[in-house]
Coordinates of C-alpha atoms in Angstrom, one line a residue:
X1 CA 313.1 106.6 214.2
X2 CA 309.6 105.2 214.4
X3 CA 306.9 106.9 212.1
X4 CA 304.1 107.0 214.4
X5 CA 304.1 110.7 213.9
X6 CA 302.6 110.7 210.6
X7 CA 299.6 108.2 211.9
X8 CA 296.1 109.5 212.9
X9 CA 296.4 111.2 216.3
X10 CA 295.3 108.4 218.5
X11 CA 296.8 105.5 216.7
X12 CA 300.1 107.9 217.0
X13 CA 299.5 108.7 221.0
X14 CA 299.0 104.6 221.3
X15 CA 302.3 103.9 220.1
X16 CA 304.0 106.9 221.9
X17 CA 305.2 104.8 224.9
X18 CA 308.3 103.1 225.9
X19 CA 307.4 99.5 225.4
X20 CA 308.5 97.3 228.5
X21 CA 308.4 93.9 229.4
X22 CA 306.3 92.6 232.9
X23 CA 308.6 91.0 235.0
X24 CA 308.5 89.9 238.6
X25 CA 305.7 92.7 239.1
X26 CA 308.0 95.2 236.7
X27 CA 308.2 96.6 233.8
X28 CA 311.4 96.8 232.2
X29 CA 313.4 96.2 229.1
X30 CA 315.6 93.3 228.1
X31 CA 318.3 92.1 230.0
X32 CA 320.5 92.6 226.9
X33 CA 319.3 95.7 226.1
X34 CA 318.0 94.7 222.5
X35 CA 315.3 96.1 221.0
X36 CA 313.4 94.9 217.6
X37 CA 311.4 96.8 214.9
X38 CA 308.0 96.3 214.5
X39 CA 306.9 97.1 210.8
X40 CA 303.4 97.6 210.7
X41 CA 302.0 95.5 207.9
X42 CA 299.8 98.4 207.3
X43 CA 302.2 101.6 206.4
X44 CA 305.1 99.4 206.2
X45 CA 307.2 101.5 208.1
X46 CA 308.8 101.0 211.7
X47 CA 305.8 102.3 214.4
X48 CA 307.7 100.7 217.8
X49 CA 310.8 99.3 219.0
X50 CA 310.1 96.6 221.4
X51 CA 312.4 94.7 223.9
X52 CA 314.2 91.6 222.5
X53 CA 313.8 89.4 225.0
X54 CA 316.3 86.1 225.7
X55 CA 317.3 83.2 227.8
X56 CA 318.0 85.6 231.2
X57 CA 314.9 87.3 230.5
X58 CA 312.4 84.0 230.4
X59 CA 314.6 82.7 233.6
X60 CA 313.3 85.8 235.6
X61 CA 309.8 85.4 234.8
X62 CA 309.8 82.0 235.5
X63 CA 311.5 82.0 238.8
X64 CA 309.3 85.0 239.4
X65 CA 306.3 83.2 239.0
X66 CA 307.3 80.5 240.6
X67 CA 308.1 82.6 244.0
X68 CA 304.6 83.4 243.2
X69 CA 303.3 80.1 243.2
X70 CA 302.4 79.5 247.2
X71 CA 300.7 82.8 247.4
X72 CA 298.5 82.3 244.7
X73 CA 297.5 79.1 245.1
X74 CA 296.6 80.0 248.6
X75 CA 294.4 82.6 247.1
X76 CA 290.6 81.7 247.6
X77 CA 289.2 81.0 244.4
X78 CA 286.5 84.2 244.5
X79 CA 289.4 86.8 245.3
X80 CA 291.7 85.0 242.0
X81 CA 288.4 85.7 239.8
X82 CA 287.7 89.5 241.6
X83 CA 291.6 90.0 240.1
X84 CA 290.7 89.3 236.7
X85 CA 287.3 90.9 236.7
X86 CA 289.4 94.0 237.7
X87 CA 291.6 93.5 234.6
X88 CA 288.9 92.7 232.6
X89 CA 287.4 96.0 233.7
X90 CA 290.7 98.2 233.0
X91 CA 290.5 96.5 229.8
X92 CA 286.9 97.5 229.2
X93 CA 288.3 101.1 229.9
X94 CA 291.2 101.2 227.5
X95 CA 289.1 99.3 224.5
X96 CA 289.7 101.8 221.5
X97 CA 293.4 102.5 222.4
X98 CA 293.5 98.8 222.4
X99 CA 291.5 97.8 219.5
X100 CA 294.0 100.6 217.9
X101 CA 297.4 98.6 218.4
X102 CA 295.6 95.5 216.7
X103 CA 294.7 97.5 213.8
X104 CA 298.3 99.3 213.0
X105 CA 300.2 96.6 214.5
X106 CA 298.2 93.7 213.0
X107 CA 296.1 94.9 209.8
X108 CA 293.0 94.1 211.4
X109 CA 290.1 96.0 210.4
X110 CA 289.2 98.0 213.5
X111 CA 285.9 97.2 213.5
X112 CA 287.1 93.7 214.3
X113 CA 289.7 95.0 216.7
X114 CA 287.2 96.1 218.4
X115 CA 285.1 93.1 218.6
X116 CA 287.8 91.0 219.5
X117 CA 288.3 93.5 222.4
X118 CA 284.6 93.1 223.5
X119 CA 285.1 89.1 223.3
X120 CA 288.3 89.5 225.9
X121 CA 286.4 91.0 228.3
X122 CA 283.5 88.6 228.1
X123 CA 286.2 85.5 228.6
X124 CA 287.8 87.4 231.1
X125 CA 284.5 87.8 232.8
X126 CA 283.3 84.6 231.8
X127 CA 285.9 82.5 233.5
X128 CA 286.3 84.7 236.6
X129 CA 282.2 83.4 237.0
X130 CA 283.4 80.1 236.8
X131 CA 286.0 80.2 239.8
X132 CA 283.6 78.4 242.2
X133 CA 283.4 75.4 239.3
X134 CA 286.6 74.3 240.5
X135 CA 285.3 71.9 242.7
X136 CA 285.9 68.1 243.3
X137 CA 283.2 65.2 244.4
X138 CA 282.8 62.8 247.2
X139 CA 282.7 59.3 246.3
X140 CA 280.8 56.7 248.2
X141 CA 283.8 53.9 247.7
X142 CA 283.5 52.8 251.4
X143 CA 282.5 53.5 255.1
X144 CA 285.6 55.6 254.7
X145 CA 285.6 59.6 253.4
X146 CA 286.8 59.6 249.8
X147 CA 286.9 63.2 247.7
X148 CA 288.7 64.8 245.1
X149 CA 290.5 68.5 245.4
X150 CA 291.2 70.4 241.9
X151 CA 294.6 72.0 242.7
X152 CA 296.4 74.2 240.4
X153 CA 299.3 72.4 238.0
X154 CA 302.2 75.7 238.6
X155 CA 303.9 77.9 236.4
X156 CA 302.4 77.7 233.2
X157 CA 303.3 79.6 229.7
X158 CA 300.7 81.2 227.6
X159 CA 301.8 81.1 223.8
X160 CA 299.7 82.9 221.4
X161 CA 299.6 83.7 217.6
X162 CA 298.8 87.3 216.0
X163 CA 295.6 86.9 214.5
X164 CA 294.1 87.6 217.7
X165 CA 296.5 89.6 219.6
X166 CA 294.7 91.1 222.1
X167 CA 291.6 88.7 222.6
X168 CA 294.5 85.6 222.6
X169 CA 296.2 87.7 225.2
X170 CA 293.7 87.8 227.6
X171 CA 293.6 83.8 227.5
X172 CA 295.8 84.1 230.4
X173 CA 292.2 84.3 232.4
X174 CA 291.6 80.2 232.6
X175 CA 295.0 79.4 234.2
X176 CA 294.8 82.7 236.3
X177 CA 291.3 81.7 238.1
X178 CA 292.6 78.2 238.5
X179 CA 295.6 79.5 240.7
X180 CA 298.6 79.3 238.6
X181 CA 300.8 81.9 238.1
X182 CA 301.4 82.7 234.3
X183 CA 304.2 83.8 231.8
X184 CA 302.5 85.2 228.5
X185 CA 304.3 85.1 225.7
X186 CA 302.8 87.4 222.7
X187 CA 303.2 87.2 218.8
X188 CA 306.7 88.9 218.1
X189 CA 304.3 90.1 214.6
X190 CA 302.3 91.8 216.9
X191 CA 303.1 92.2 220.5
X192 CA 302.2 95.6 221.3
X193 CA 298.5 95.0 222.6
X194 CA 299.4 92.8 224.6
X195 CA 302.8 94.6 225.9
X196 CA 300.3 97.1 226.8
X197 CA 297.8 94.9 228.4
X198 CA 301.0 94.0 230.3
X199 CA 301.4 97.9 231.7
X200 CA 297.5 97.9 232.3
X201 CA 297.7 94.1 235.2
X202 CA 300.6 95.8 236.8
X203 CA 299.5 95.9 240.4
X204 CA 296.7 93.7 239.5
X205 CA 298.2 90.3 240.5
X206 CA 300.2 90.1 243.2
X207 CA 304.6 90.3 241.4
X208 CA 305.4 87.1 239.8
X209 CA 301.6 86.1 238.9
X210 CA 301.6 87.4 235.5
X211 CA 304.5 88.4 233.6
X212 CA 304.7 89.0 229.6
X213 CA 307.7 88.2 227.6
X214 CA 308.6 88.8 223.9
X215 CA 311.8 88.2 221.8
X216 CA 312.4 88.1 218.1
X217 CA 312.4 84.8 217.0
X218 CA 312.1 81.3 219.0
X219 CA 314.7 82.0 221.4
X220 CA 311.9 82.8 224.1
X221 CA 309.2 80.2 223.6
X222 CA 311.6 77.6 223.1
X223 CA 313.1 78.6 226.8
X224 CA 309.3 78.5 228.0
X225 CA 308.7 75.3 226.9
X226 CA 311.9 73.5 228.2
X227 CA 312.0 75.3 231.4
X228 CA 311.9 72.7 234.0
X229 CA 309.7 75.1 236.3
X230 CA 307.1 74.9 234.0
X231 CA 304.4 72.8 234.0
X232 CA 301.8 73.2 231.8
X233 CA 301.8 74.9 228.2
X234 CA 298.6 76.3 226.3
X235 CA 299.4 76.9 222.9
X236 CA 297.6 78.4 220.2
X237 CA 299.4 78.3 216.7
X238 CA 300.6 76.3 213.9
X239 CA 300.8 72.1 213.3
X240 CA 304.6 72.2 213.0
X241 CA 305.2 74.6 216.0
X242 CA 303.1 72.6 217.8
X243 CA 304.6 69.3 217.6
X244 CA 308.1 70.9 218.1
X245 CA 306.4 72.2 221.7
X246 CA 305.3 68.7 222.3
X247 CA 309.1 67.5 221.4
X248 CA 310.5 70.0 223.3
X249 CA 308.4 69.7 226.3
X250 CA 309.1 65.7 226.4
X251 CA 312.7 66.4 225.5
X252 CA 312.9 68.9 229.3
X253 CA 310.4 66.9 231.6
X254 CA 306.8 65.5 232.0
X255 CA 304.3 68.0 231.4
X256 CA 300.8 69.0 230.2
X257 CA 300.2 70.9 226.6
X258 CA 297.3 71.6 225.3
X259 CA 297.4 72.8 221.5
X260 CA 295.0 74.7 219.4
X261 CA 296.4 74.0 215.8
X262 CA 295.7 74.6 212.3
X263 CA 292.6 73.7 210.0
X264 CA 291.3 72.9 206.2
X265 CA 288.0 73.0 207.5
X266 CA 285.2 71.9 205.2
X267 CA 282.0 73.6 204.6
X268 CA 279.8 71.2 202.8
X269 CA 276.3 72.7 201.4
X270 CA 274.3 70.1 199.7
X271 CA 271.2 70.9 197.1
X272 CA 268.5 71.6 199.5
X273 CA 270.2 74.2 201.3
X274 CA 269.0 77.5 202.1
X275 CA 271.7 78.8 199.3
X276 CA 271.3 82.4 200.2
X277 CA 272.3 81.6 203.4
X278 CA 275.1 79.2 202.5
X279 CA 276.4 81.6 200.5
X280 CA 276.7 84.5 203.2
X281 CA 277.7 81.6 205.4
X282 CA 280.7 80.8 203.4
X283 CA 282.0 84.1 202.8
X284 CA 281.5 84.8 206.4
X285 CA 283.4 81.5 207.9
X286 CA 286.1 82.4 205.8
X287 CA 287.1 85.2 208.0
X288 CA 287.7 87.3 205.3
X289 CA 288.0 90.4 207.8
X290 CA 290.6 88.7 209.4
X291 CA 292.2 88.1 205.5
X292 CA 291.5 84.6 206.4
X293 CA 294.5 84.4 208.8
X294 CA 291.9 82.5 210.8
X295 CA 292.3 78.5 211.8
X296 CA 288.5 78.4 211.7
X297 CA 288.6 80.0 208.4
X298 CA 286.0 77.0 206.3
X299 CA 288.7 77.1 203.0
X300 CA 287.4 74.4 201.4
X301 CA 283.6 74.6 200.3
X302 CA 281.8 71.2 199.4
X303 CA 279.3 72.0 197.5
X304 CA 277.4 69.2 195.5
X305 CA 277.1 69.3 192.0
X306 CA 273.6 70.3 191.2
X307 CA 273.6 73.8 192.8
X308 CA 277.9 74.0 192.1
X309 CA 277.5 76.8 190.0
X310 CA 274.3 79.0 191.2
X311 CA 275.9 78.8 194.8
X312 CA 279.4 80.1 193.3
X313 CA 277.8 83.1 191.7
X314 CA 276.4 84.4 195.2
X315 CA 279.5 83.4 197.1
X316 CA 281.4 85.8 194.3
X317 CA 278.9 88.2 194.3
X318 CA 279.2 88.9 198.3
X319 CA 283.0 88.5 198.0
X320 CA 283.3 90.9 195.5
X321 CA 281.1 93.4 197.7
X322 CA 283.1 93.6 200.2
X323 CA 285.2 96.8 201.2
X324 CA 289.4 96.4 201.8
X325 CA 291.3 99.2 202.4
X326 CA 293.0 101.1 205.2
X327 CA 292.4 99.0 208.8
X328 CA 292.1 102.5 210.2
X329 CA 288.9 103.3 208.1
X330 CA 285.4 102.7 209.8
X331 CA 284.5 101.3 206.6
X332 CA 287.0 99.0 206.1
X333 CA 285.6 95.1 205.8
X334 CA 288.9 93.6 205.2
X335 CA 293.1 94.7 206.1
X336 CA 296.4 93.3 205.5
X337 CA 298.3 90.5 205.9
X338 CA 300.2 90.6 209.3
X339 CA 303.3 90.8 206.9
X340 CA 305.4 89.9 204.3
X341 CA 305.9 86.3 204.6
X342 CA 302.3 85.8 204.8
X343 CA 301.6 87.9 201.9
X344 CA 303.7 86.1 199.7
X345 CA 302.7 82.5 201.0
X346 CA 299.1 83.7 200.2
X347 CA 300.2 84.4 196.5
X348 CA 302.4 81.7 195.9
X349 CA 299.3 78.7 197.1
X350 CA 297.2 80.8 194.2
X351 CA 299.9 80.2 191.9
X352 CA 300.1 76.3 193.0
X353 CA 296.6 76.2 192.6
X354 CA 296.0 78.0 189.3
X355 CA 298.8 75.8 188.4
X356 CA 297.5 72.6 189.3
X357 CA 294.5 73.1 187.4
X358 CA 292.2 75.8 189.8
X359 CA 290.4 78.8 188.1
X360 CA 290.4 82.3 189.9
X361 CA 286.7 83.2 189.9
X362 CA 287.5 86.2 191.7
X363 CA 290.5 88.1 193.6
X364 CA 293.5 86.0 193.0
X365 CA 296.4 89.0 194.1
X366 CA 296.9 92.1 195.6
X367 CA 294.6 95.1 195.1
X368 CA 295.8 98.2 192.9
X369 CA 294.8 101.8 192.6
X370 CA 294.5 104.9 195.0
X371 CA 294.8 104.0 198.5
X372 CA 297.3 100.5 197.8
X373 CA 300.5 102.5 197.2
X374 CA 301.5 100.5 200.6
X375 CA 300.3 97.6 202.6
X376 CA 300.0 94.4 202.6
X377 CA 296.9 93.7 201.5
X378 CA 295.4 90.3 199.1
X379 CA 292.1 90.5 197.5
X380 CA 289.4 88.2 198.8
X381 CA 290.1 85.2 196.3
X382 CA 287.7 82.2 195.2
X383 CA 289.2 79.5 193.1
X384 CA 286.6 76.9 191.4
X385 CA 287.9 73.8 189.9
X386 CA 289.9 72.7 192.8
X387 CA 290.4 68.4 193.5
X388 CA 290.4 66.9 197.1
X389 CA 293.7 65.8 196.0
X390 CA 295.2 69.3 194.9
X391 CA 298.2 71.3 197.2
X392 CA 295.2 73.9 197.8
X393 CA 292.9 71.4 199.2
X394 CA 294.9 70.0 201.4
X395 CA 297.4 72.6 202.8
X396 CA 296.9 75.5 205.1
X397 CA 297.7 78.7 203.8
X398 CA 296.6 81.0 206.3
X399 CA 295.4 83.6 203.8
X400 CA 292.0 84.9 202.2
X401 CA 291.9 81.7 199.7
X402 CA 288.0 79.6 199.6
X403 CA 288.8 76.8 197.7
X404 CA 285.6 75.3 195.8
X405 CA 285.5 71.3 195.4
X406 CA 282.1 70.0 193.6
X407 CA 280.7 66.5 195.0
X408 CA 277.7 64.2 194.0
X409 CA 276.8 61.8 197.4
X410 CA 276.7 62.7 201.1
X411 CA 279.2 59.8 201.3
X412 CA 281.3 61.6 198.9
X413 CA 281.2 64.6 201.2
X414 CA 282.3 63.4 204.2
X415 CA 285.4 61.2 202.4
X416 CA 286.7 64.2 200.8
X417 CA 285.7 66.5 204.4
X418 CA 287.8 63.8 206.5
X419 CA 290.8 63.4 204.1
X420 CA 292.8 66.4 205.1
X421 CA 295.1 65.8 208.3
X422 CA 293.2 68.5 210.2
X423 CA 289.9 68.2 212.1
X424 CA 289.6 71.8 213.6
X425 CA 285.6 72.8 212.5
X426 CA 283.1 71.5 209.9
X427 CA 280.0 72.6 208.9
X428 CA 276.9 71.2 207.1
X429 CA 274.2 73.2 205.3
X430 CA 270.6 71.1 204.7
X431 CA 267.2 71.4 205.2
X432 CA 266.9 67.8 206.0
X433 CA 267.6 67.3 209.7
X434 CA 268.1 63.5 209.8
X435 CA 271.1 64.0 206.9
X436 CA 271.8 67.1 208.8
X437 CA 273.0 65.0 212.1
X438 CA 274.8 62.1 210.2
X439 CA 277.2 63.7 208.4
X440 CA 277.8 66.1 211.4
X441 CA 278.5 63.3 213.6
X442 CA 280.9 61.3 210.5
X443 CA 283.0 64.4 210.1
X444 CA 286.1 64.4 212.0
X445 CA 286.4 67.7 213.6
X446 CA 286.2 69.5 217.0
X447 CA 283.9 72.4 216.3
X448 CA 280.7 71.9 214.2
X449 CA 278.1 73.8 213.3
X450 CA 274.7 72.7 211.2
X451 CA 273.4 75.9 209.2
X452 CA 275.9 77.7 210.5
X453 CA 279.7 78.8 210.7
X454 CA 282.7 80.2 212.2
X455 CA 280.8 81.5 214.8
X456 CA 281.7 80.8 219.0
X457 CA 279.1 80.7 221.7
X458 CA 280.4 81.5 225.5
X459 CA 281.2 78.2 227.4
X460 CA 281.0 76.2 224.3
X461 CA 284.0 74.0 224.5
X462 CA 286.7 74.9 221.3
X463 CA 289.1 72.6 219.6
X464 CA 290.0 70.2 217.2
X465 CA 291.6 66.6 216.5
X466 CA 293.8 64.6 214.5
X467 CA 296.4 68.0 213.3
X468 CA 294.6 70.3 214.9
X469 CA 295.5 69.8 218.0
X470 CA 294.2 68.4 221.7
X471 CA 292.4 70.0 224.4
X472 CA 289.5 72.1 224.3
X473 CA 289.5 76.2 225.3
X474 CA 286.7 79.0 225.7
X475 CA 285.2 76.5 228.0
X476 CA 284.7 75.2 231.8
X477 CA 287.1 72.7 230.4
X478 CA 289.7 75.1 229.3
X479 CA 289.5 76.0 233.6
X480 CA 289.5 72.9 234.8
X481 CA 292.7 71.9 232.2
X482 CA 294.7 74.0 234.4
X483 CA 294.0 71.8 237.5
X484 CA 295.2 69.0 239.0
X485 CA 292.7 66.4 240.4
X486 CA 294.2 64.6 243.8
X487 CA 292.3 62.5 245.9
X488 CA 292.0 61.7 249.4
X489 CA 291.1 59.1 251.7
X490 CA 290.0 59.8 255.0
X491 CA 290.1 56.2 257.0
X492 CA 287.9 56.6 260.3
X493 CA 288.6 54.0 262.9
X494 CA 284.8 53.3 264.1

């Protein structure tokens, strides 16, 4: 027995549903009948029962979708994007019930559920206004015709993490507008937004087009991967799960992966910096509100010597401002932990780090008092004293840590910015605009930002190098990644 009864009224009408899986146009459960509990990180307690899918179950969708495949890459481009514009709009419509299953099933605040809503819809929107982008060119090689097509790759698997749940659902949009039919698979940790999205494109897309599949465990995207119907991958997730895709996907055929990965992204403020604005600007690319389950999140903060301890004082001053509590509350700034593992891996890296020298400036374990009988929740923590070298520095732990690192020369900064094996985002923080560009252009990383962080523009292409992964999303390029470019040569006989 679930205990969405004792819930707010309509966090408890949300969850009263029978939770399906979209299959082949359906919705329906497992073909082995098996369910699994979600627990939400929030009350602890079971709130849904969800289908276990398997094996059987990823076969369907994929031979579903690849039935599909003819029909909707014969699609003109313009009706493809009037289909997800229409989802995008049913989305709009169901936003709070939405932003609702993040916050219960996730521990997201649901403030930011609902942001991260709002930003679906945009990227829905967004990419259905790019459908006419995928276009080729004539080349002028000869007295013959020469062009390029952009054709759609085929099946393709959409694999996304829970930090996001319902915004990372909605990536299906890029290979949907570029024609190929798609097999979602959610976060088992926290499926239901995107189980319900599932309910909400039924009768959108035409059966096959879009199907979502969830199991407990790795049965299901392992099945994805290797499938030899599928074609192209999109992942979003971890560096170790994302090189076993790559292995798995070489081990089952050729095929194209793209890989949004992991980060130890390094915010580096030198002396001259605006520090009130630094300061904000760390706490804020933290992603706190998210309890810096975030692969953006800038966890280490270079900060050069001079203005080390000033600019610490304001960064603990904010973080110690800030409101956690129930995800449910309007006021609530900062939630769980999606659940237990991540809790205690968020605990154990403070540990490390307190152990391997690191001072807790602030935070440093789970809240106490009224209101934290339950939940999974890990105060906002700050640790000063930290080495490039140290476990914290270097490791990703996924969790509401900012590690502080002093430094003394702008060479110094970069070296210790570029020595982790990620290169996700960066960020640099100077009035002078000449240092400004160099070290932006030294550091290795994807995403950078100069004054700024964490924040994403529409059309502004996301993604990282080295650990964090290849290919770039949120983006024209993210579109044209789902196409294939094949040229012809059209030999007149004058």
């Amino acid at each position: 027995m679930t205990e969405s009864a004792r819930l707010p009224a309509p966090v408890a009408q949300a969850l009263d549903r029978e939770w399906r899986l979209l299959i082949g146009g359906g919705l329906r459960g497992s073909r082995s009948g098996r369910t699994f509990e979600r627990v939400s990180p929030v009350t602890e307690t079971v709130i849904a029962r969800v289908p276990d899918a398997g094996v059987a179950d990823v076969q369907d969708a994929v031979e579903a979708a690849h039935q599909a495949r003819e029909v909707w890459r014969d699609t003109p481009a313009p009706e493809r994007a009037a289909a997800v514009r229409a989802l995008a709009d049913l989305v709009e419509r169901h936003a709070e019930e939405l932003a609702l299953l993040d916050a219960i099933d996730a521990g997201s605040p649901i403030s930011n559920s609902r942001a991260d809503v709002a930003v679906a819809v945009s990227q829905l929107r967004m990419f259905a206004g790019l459908a006419l982008e995928l276009k080729g060119d004539t080349i002028p090689a000869s007295n013959a015709l020469h062009l390029t097509v952009r054709e759609p790759v085929g099946v393709t698997a959409r694999i996304v993490p829970y930090n996001h749940p319902l915004m990372f659902a909605c990536k299906i949009a890029a290979p949907l507008v570029a024609g190929n039919p798609t097999v979602l698979k959610p976060p088992e940790t926290a499926p239901l937004s995107a189980l319900r999205l599932a309910e909400l494109a039924r009768g959108v897309f035409p059966p096959g087009v879009l199907s979502v599949v969830v199991g407990d465990g790795p049965e299901v995207p392992d099945a994805l991967v290797r499938h030899p119907r599928v074609r192209r991958i999109g992942f979003i997730g971890s560096e170790p799960t994302g090189r076993a895709i790559q292995r798995a996907a070489a081990e089952s055929g050729v095929k194209d992966v793209t890989l949004e990965l992991g980060g130890k992204n390094a915010m580096v403020v030198f002396s001259d910096a605006d520090l009130p604005a630094a300061a904000e600007g760390a706490v804020f690319g933290m992603n706190f509100t998210w309890s810096g389950q975030s692969c953006g999140s800038n966890s280490r903060l270079l900060v050069q010597r001079e203005i080390h301890d000033e600019l610490v004082a304001r960064v603990v001053e904010l973080v110690e401002a800030r409101r956690i509590g129930d995800p449910l509350a309007e006021w609530s700034e900062q939630g769980t932990m999606i659940n237990r593992a991540q809790y205690d891996k968020s605990l154990r890296y403070i540990d490390i780090a307190t152990g391997e020298g690191a001072k807790v400036a602030t935070g440093g374990g789970p809240p106490s008092g009224p209101g934290f009988e339950r939940g999974l929740y890990v105060r906002p923590t700050v640790l000063t004293g930290v080495t490039p070298s140290a476990r914290i520095a270097r490791e990703e732990v996924f969790g509401p840590v900012l590690s502080v690192i002093p430094f003394d020369s702008e060479r110094e900064a970069v070296e210790i910015a570029n020595s982790v094996d990620y290169g996700l985002t960066a960020s640099v923080w100077t009035r002078d605009l000449d240092r400004a560009h160099r070290v932006v252009r030294a550091f290795e990383a994807g995403h950078t930002w100069i004054n700024g962080s964490s924040r994403h523009f529409p059309n502004v292409p996301f993604g990282g190098v080295k650990g964090s992964g290849v290919g770039r999303e949120e983006s024209l390029e993210e579109l044209l990644s789902y196409t294939e470019l094949k040229a012809i040569n059209v030999m007149f006989r004058l």
